[in-house]
Tab-separated table of C-alpha atoms and ligand atoms in Angstrom:
chain	number	residue	atom	x	y	z
R	115	MET	CA	14.398	-9.243	-27.547
R	116	ASN	CA	11.019	-7.885	-26.527
R	117	GLY	CA	10.017	-4.594	-28.011
R	118	THR	CA	9.829	-1.528	-26.000
R	119	ILE	CA	6.796	-0.574	-23.911
R	120	LEU	CA	7.909	2.564	-22.241
R	121	ARG	CA	10.766	4.870	-22.616
R	122	THR	CA	12.098	8.025	-21.412
R	123	GLU	CA	14.435	10.708	-23.067
R	124	GLN	CA	16.556	12.792	-20.803
R	125	LEU	CA	13.733	12.957	-18.285
R	126	GLN	CA	14.077	15.690	-15.613
R	127	ALA	CA	11.663	16.131	-12.797
R	128	PHE	CA	12.467	18.658	-10.026
R	129	TYR	CA	10.976	19.445	-6.631
R	130	VAL	CA	10.653	23.307	-6.624
R	131	LEU	CA	10.011	24.538	-3.068
R	132	ASP	CA	9.344	27.967	-1.570
R	133	ILE	CA	10.896	27.836	1.930
R	134	PHE	CA	10.006	31.099	3.689
R	135	GLY	CA	10.544	33.272	0.493
R	136	THR	CA	13.786	31.100	-0.674
R	137	ARG	CA	13.553	29.022	-3.705
R	138	LYS	CA	14.860	25.440	-3.247
R	139	VAL	CA	15.248	23.087	-6.247
R	140	ILE	CA	15.631	19.362	-5.690
R	141	LYS	CA	16.808	17.663	-8.637
R	142	ALA	CA	15.193	14.260	-8.070
R	143	VAL	CA	14.998	12.902	-11.627
R	144	ASN	CA	18.000	14.338	-13.480
R	145	GLY	CA	18.272	13.122	-16.943
R	146	VAL	CA	17.147	9.592	-17.091
R	147	ASN	CA	17.016	7.604	-20.376
R	148	LEU	CA	15.300	4.303	-20.005
R	149	GLU	CA	13.927	1.657	-22.326
R	150	ILE	CA	11.580	-0.655	-20.652
R	151	ARG	CA	10.606	-3.753	-22.617
R	152	GLU	CA	7.242	-5.674	-22.897
R	153	ASN	CA	7.089	-8.754	-20.615
R	154	GLU	CA	10.044	-7.975	-18.154
R	155	VAL	CA	10.447	-7.124	-14.605
R	156	TYR	CA	12.668	-4.047	-14.694
R	157	GLY	CA	14.149	-3.230	-11.139
R	158	ILE	CA	15.200	0.293	-10.162
R	159	ALA	CA	17.451	0.010	-7.056
R	160	GLY	CA	19.499	2.631	-5.004
R	161	GLU	CA	19.732	4.079	-1.653
R	162	SER	CA	16.735	5.885	0.035
R	163	GLY	CA	16.496	9.599	-1.399
R	164	CYS	CA	18.140	8.856	-4.832
R	165	GLY	CA	14.883	9.674	-6.654
R	166	LYS	CA	13.460	6.181	-7.291
R	167	SER	CA	9.988	7.034	-6.067
R	168	THR	CA	10.135	10.473	-8.019
R	169	LEU	CA	11.180	8.608	-11.226
R	170	LEU	CA	7.993	6.173	-10.836
R	171	LYS	CA	5.734	9.232	-10.283
R	172	ALA	CA	6.973	10.747	-13.580
R	173	LEU	CA	6.757	7.425	-15.515
R	174	TYR	CA	3.045	7.446	-14.167
R	175	GLY	CA	2.478	10.957	-15.496
R	176	ALA	CA	1.808	11.997	-12.082
R	177	ILE	CA	3.645	15.383	-11.929
R	178	ASP	CA	1.957	17.442	-9.443
R	179	PRO	CA	3.180	20.499	-7.574
R	180	PRO	CA	5.703	20.857	-6.073
R	181	LEU	CA	7.052	18.352	-8.386
R	182	ARG	CA	7.673	19.839	-11.955
R	183	LEU	CA	8.653	18.288	-15.355
R	184	MET	CA	11.781	20.258	-16.232
R	185	GLY	CA	12.671	18.699	-19.475
R	186	GLY	CA	12.484	15.361	-21.352
R	187	LYS	CA	9.932	12.881	-22.422
R	188	VAL	CA	8.053	9.759	-21.457
R	189	TYR	CA	6.748	7.811	-24.270
R	190	TYR	CA	4.313	4.887	-23.893
R	191	ARG	CA	3.999	2.201	-26.731
R	192	ILE	CA	0.286	2.135	-27.598
R	193	ASN	CA	-1.226	0.248	-30.665
R	194	GLY	CA	2.273	0.436	-32.356
R	195	LYS	CA	2.907	4.098	-31.790
R	196	ASP	CA	5.109	6.147	-29.197
R	197	VAL	CA	2.607	8.407	-27.221
R	198	ASP	CA	4.267	11.291	-25.426
R	199	ILE	CA	2.278	11.126	-22.184
R	200	PHE	CA	2.995	14.826	-21.250
R	201	SER	CA	1.365	15.976	-24.586
R	202	LEU	CA	-1.994	14.511	-23.384
R	203	ARG	CA	-4.732	16.108	-21.582
R	204	PRO	CA	-5.228	15.358	-17.951
R	205	ASP	CA	-8.419	13.273	-18.835
R	206	GLU	CA	-6.488	11.336	-21.414
R	207	ILE	CA	-3.716	10.337	-18.951
R	208	LYS	CA	-6.214	9.442	-16.439
R	209	GLY	CA	-7.887	7.252	-19.043
R	210	LEU	CA	-4.785	5.122	-19.517
R	211	ARG	CA	-4.463	4.734	-15.708
R	212	TRP	CA	-5.270	1.019	-14.244
R	213	GLU	CA	-6.082	-0.159	-17.705
R	214	TYR	CA	-2.839	0.616	-19.617
R	215	ILE	CA	-0.509	1.422	-16.618
R	216	SER	CA	-1.379	0.934	-12.698
R	217	TYR	CA	0.516	1.850	-9.849
R	218	VAL	CA	1.174	0.175	-6.422
R	219	PRO	CA	2.176	3.137	-4.135
R	220	GLN	CA	4.224	2.907	-1.156
R	221	GLY	CA	1.842	2.010	1.767
R	222	SER	CA	-1.474	0.288	0.783
R	223	MET	CA	-3.556	2.614	3.127
R	224	SER	CA	-3.270	5.042	0.341
R	225	VAL	CA	-5.286	3.006	-1.977
R	226	LEU	CA	-7.523	1.190	0.534
R	227	ASN	CA	-10.075	3.337	2.009
R	228	PRO	CA	-9.982	2.565	5.769
R	229	VAL	CA	-13.595	3.282	6.520
R	230	ILE	CA	-14.973	0.778	3.910
R	231	LYS	CA	-14.802	-2.842	3.177
R	232	VAL	CA	-12.268	-4.072	0.826
R	233	LYS	CA	-15.312	-5.263	-1.246
R	234	GLU	CA	-16.716	-1.681	-1.388
R	235	THR	CA	-13.299	-0.507	-2.716
R	236	TYR	CA	-13.378	-2.982	-5.460
R	237	ARG	CA	-17.111	-2.145	-6.315
R	238	ASP	CA	-16.314	1.480	-6.494
R	239	PHE	CA	-13.158	0.707	-8.793
R	240	LEU	CA	-14.993	-1.743	-10.882
R	241	GLU	CA	-18.108	0.614	-11.333
R	242	SER	CA	-15.931	3.277	-12.641
R	243	HIS	CA	-14.208	1.310	-15.090
R	244	VAL	CA	-16.543	-1.462	-16.323
R	245	ARG	CA	-19.699	-0.544	-17.636
R	246	GLY	CA	-23.177	-2.189	-17.714
R	247	LYS	CA	-22.675	-4.661	-14.955
R	248	THR	CA	-25.077	-5.053	-11.921
R	249	LYS	CA	-23.815	-4.878	-8.381
R	250	ASP	CA	-23.863	-8.865	-8.184
R	251	GLU	CA	-21.868	-9.067	-11.280
R	252	ILE	CA	-19.349	-6.738	-10.192
R	253	PHE	CA	-19.122	-8.610	-6.838
R	254	GLU	CA	-18.529	-11.813	-8.774
R	255	ILE	CA	-15.654	-10.265	-10.793
R	256	ALA	CA	-13.923	-9.231	-7.646
R	257	LYS	CA	-14.289	-12.785	-6.219
R	258	GLU	CA	-13.058	-14.421	-9.198
R	259	HIS	CA	-10.026	-12.091	-9.388
R	260	ILE	CA	-9.207	-12.656	-5.634
R	261	ARG	CA	-9.660	-16.391	-6.228
R	262	ALA	CA	-7.417	-16.630	-9.086
R	263	LEU	CA	-4.627	-14.806	-7.276
R	264	GLY	CA	-4.856	-17.346	-4.392
R	265	LEU	CA	-6.050	-14.863	-1.841
R	266	PRO	CA	-8.674	-15.713	0.554
R	267	LEU	CA	-12.271	-14.398	-0.358
R	268	THR	CA	-12.684	-13.405	3.380
R	269	VAL	CA	-10.602	-10.404	2.456
R	270	LEU	CA	-13.424	-8.922	0.662
R	271	GLU	CA	-15.533	-8.653	3.800
R	272	ALA	CA	-12.752	-7.028	5.761
R	273	TYR	CA	-11.839	-3.364	6.661
R	274	PRO	CA	-8.257	-2.669	5.716
R	275	HIS	CA	-7.381	-2.253	9.411
R	276	GLN	CA	-8.505	-6.029	9.998
R	277	LEU	CA	-5.986	-7.289	7.406
R	278	SER	CA	-2.177	-7.720	8.119
R	279	GLY	CA	0.432	-5.533	6.377
R	280	GLY	CA	1.300	-8.281	3.945
R	281	MET	CA	-2.261	-9.196	3.022
R	282	ARG	CA	-3.249	-5.356	2.785
R	283	GLN	CA	-0.338	-5.096	0.338
R	284	ARG	CA	-1.405	-8.242	-1.668
R	285	VAL	CA	-4.967	-6.845	-1.841
R	286	THR	CA	-3.549	-3.660	-3.230
R	287	ILE	CA	-1.459	-5.474	-5.792
R	288	ALA	CA	-4.406	-7.456	-6.805
R	289	LEU	CA	-6.458	-4.087	-7.329
R	290	ALA	CA	-3.492	-2.821	-9.627
R	291	ALA	CA	-3.796	-6.033	-11.730
R	292	LEU	CA	-7.619	-6.075	-11.880
R	293	LEU	CA	-7.920	-4.596	-15.300
R	294	LYS	CA	-4.945	-6.491	-16.775
R	295	PRO	CA	-2.843	-3.621	-17.444
R	296	ARG	CA	0.237	-3.813	-19.736
R	297	ILE	CA	2.391	-2.034	-17.144
R	298	ILE	CA	2.312	-2.317	-13.267
R	299	ILE	CA	4.566	0.207	-11.288
R	300	ALA	CA	5.473	-1.030	-7.897
R	301	ASP	CA	6.973	1.390	-5.502
R	302	GLU	CA	8.863	-0.433	-2.486
R	303	PRO	CA	5.895	-2.973	-2.078
R	304	THR	CA	7.705	-5.157	0.329
R	305	THR	CA	9.048	-2.172	2.672
R	306	ALA	CA	8.277	-2.970	6.350
R	307	LEU	CA	7.299	-6.776	5.734
R	308	ASP	CA	9.066	-9.597	7.361
R	309	VAL	CA	10.965	-11.929	5.027
R	310	VAL	CA	8.532	-14.630	4.768
R	311	VAL	CA	5.689	-12.190	3.810
R	312	GLN	CA	7.861	-10.370	1.551
R	313	ARG	CA	8.520	-13.605	-0.478
R	314	GLY	CA	4.504	-14.016	-0.747
R	315	VAL	CA	4.196	-10.627	-1.956
R	316	ILE	CA	6.852	-11.047	-4.612
R	317	GLN	CA	5.514	-14.233	-5.718
R	318	LEU	CA	2.278	-12.693	-6.192
R	319	LEU	CA	3.693	-9.809	-8.235
R	320	LYS	CA	5.786	-12.393	-10.399
R	321	GLY	CA	2.748	-14.666	-10.726
R	322	ILE	CA	0.852	-11.803	-12.210
R	323	GLN	CA	3.576	-10.876	-14.475
R	324	GLU	CA	3.917	-14.256	-15.877
R	325	ASN	CA	0.198	-14.655	-16.219
R	326	LEU	CA	-0.607	-11.416	-17.939
R	327	GLY	CA	2.757	-11.250	-19.820
R	328	ASN	CA	2.934	-7.679	-18.930
R	329	THR	CA	5.880	-5.424	-17.654
R	330	ILE	CA	6.414	-4.668	-14.048
R	331	ILE	CA	8.672	-1.839	-13.069
R	332	LEU	CA	9.718	-2.298	-9.335
R	333	VAL	CA	11.402	0.049	-7.253
R	334	THR	CA	13.160	-1.290	-4.094
R	335	HIS	CA	16.536	-0.501	-2.373
R	336	ASP	CA	16.504	-4.248	-1.251
R	337	MET	CA	18.973	-5.883	-3.644
R	338	GLY	CA	17.911	-9.287	-2.206
R	339	VAL	CA	14.372	-8.643	-3.696
R	340	GLN	CA	15.938	-7.364	-7.061
R	341	ALA	CA	17.988	-10.638	-7.211
R	342	ASN	CA	14.861	-12.721	-6.782
R	343	VAL	CA	12.545	-11.005	-9.368
R	344	ALA	CA	14.031	-8.651	-11.779
R	345	ASP	CA	14.895	-9.478	-15.267
R	346	ARG	CA	17.085	-6.164	-15.813
R	347	ILE	CA	18.064	-3.668	-13.095
R	348	GLY	CA	18.824	-0.003	-13.439
R	349	ILE	CA	20.973	1.267	-10.523
R	350	MET	CA	20.091	4.842	-9.645
R	351	TYR	CA	22.196	7.307	-7.743
R	352	ALA	CA	21.515	11.198	-7.202
R	353	GLY	CA	18.598	11.108	-9.696
R	354	GLN	CA	20.447	9.411	-12.423
R	355	ILE	CA	20.660	5.864	-13.744
R	356	VAL	CA	24.375	4.886	-13.489
R	357	GLU	CA	24.454	1.325	-14.264
R	358	GLU	CA	21.878	-0.921	-16.287
R	359	ALA	CA	22.072	-4.576	-17.114
R	360	THR	CA	20.455	-7.983	-16.685
R	361	ALA	CA	20.160	-9.065	-13.013
R	362	GLY	CA	22.763	-11.765	-13.800
R	363	GLU	CA	25.235	-9.099	-14.830
R	364	ILE	CA	24.466	-6.847	-12.148
R	365	PHE	CA	25.101	-9.470	-9.637
R	366	GLY	CA	27.662	-11.408	-11.451
R	367	ASN	CA	29.747	-8.519	-12.842
R	368	PRO	CA	28.881	-5.149	-11.199
R	369	LEU	CA	31.074	-2.602	-12.933
R	370	HIS	CA	30.152	0.758	-11.154
R	371	PRO	CA	31.828	1.018	-7.812
R	372	TYR	CA	28.563	2.020	-6.407
R	373	THR	CA	26.803	-0.909	-7.520
R	374	ARG	CA	29.679	-3.042	-6.058
R	375	TYR	CA	29.049	-1.550	-2.562
R	376	LEU	CA	25.310	-2.221	-2.936
R	377	ILE	CA	25.822	-5.895	-3.598
R	378	ASN	CA	28.859	-6.338	-1.042
R	379	SER	CA	26.447	-5.021	1.623
R	380	LEU	CA	24.039	-7.845	1.046
R	381	PRO	CA	24.197	-10.703	3.966
R	382	ARG	CA	25.467	-13.831	2.892
R	383	PHE	CA	24.079	-17.133	4.197
R	384	GLY	CA	26.597	-18.476	6.787
R	385	ASP	CA	28.983	-15.440	6.924
R	386	LYS	CA	28.955	-13.805	10.227
R	387	GLY	CA	31.507	-11.092	9.137
R	388	MET	CA	30.617	-7.378	8.928
R	389	ARG	CA	29.377	-6.468	5.336
R	390	GLU	CA	30.889	-3.541	3.583
R	391	SER	CA	28.438	-0.534	3.342
R	392	VAL	CA	28.737	2.370	1.009
R	393	PRO	CA	31.123	4.994	2.607
R	394	GLY	CA	29.906	8.355	3.425
R	395	SER	CA	26.284	9.755	2.833
R	396	PRO	CA	24.209	10.122	-0.033
R	397	PRO	CA	24.455	13.614	-1.782
R	398	SER	CA	22.100	16.349	-1.469
R	399	LEU	CA	19.813	16.599	-4.629
R	400	ALA	CA	19.426	20.221	-3.828
R	401	ASN	CA	23.228	20.697	-4.523
R	402	PRO	CA	24.587	17.578	-6.109
R	403	PRO	CA	28.343	17.174	-6.508
R	404	SER	CA	29.915	18.370	-9.755
R	405	GLY	CA	30.979	15.645	-12.562
R	406	CYS	CA	30.106	12.259	-11.452
R	407	PRO	CA	27.918	12.616	-8.523
R	408	PHE	CA	29.424	9.356	-6.694
R	409	HIS	CA	32.772	11.018	-6.609
R	410	PRO	CA	32.979	12.172	-2.940
R	411	ARG	CA	32.314	8.685	-1.885
R	412	CYS	CA	34.185	6.777	-4.494
R	413	PRO	CA	37.841	5.168	-3.686
R	414	TYR	CA	38.582	5.179	-7.328
R	415	ALA	CA	37.818	8.961	-8.156
R	416	TYR	CA	40.304	10.881	-10.088
R	417	GLN	CA	40.535	14.375	-11.664
R	418	ILE	CA	37.904	14.036	-14.517
R	419	CYS	CA	35.598	12.529	-12.154
R	420	THR	CA	35.197	15.754	-10.236
R	421	GLU	CA	34.693	17.770	-13.480
R	422	ARG	CA	32.497	15.712	-15.911
R	423	MET	CA	29.755	13.335	-15.725
R	424	PRO	CA	30.743	10.201	-17.593
R	425	ASP	CA	28.796	9.104	-20.633
R	426	PHE	CA	27.438	5.641	-20.694
R	427	PHE	CA	29.972	2.891	-21.709
R	428	GLU	CA	29.025	-0.391	-22.743
R	429	PRO	CA	31.975	-2.735	-22.182
R	430	VAL	CA	29.732	-5.718	-22.301
R	431	ALA	CA	26.665	-6.073	-24.712
R	432	TYR	CA	23.474	-4.468	-23.043
R	433	HIS	CA	25.618	-3.746	-19.833
R	434	LYS	CA	25.815	0.006	-19.757
R	435	VAL	CA	27.593	1.989	-16.945
R	436	ALA	CA	28.451	5.566	-16.473
R	437	CYS	CA	31.820	5.430	-14.884
R	438	TRP	CA	35.164	6.948	-16.277
R	439	LEU	CA	36.922	3.856	-15.058
R	440	MET	CA	35.247	2.058	-18.180
R	441	GLY	CA	36.958	4.421	-20.821
R	442	GLU	CA	37.489	8.030	-21.544
R	443	SER	CA	36.035	10.002	-24.117
O	1338	LIG	FE1	34.107	6.649	-9.067
O	1338	LIG	FE2	34.966	8.374	-11.156
O	1338	LIG	FE3	33.746	6.080	-11.772
O	1338	LIG	FE4	32.351	8.112	-10.681
O	1338	LIG	S1	33.477	8.003	-12.536
O	1338	LIG	S2	31.993	6.009	-10.149
O	1338	LIG	S3	33.911	8.908	-9.191
O	1338	LIG	S4	35.670	6.272	-10.696
C-alpha cells in the first residue's frame, strides 16, 4: 500500500454568517478524518450541498471568511515529515501552492483571465514560479507542456471565451499540472460538460496522474465519473464521510444505505425503468439532524440512529462505514 500524502484529523470548517444581526453557522465540514495516499485518485462523492467543495478548500488551506477553521488538522507529508498546514504562515502555505498541491476550481473562468490570451496566463504563471528564463524560453515550456498533454497549440493564442467549455477545462487542468505537483485537487471538473467531452477531461486527468505518479483528489457528485477514474472513494453526507472503500467495493458492495441509493440512481445501459433516487431532501447544514444525519431519510433507521452518530465500522478490510447496521458499540 502506498504511503499517506495528506491526512486530516477531525477537520471542522464552518461558515459563520451574520444575517441582519443574527449569527448563522453552517457546519459544512464536520469532523472529517481522511488518509489520502500517494499515487491514487481519491474520489469524494455526495449530493450537492453536502460540503464536498468546502472540504477541498480546507484541504488546500484556503480558509477565508466567512469560512472558519473550527477544529482539527490537515497534514501534508513533505520530505518524510507531517506538516500541519494551519500552523504555517500565509506565505508558506502560498509557497506550497502549484508546486506541491494545485487546485482545479469549479468553472475554468476563475483561473483563466478573460481579457488576456491563454499564453499570457501561462507566461504570468511561469514568470512567478520559474526563475531565470527569458520570455521565449517560458513560451517554449508552455508549448511543450500543452503538446505533451495532447492539446492543440492553438489554444495558447486564444482568449478563454474563444475556447469551448471542455477545452477551457482541459487548459485549466493542464495549468494545474504544469509544475508537476504531488497533489492535484479537482472540484467538479466535468460539471456542465456533455458526456463525450467529460470523457476527454477525465482521460486528461487520469493521464496526468499516471505520468506524474501523483495524487488526485476528485470531487464529483457524478458516480459514473467516480466509477471510471477513482481508486478509492469517500462518500460524504452532511459534512461527514460516511463510507470509504476502494471503488470496486463501493460499487460492488455498498454498505451505507445512502451509498446504495447513490448507486441505484445511476442509469443502466438498456434499462428504461425509473431509477431509484434518494428519498427526501438533503439536511440543512445549519441545523443537521441529531445522531446519524441520514436518519430522517433512511428506511432502516431505528432508535439509536436518532440519538448517536455511529462510529466507523470496518466489516471488510479497508472498507469503513458509519452506520449502526454494521454493529453497535
Ligand atoms: Fe440508516 Fe441508522 Fe445506518 Fe444512519 S445509522 S444510515 S439512520 S441505519
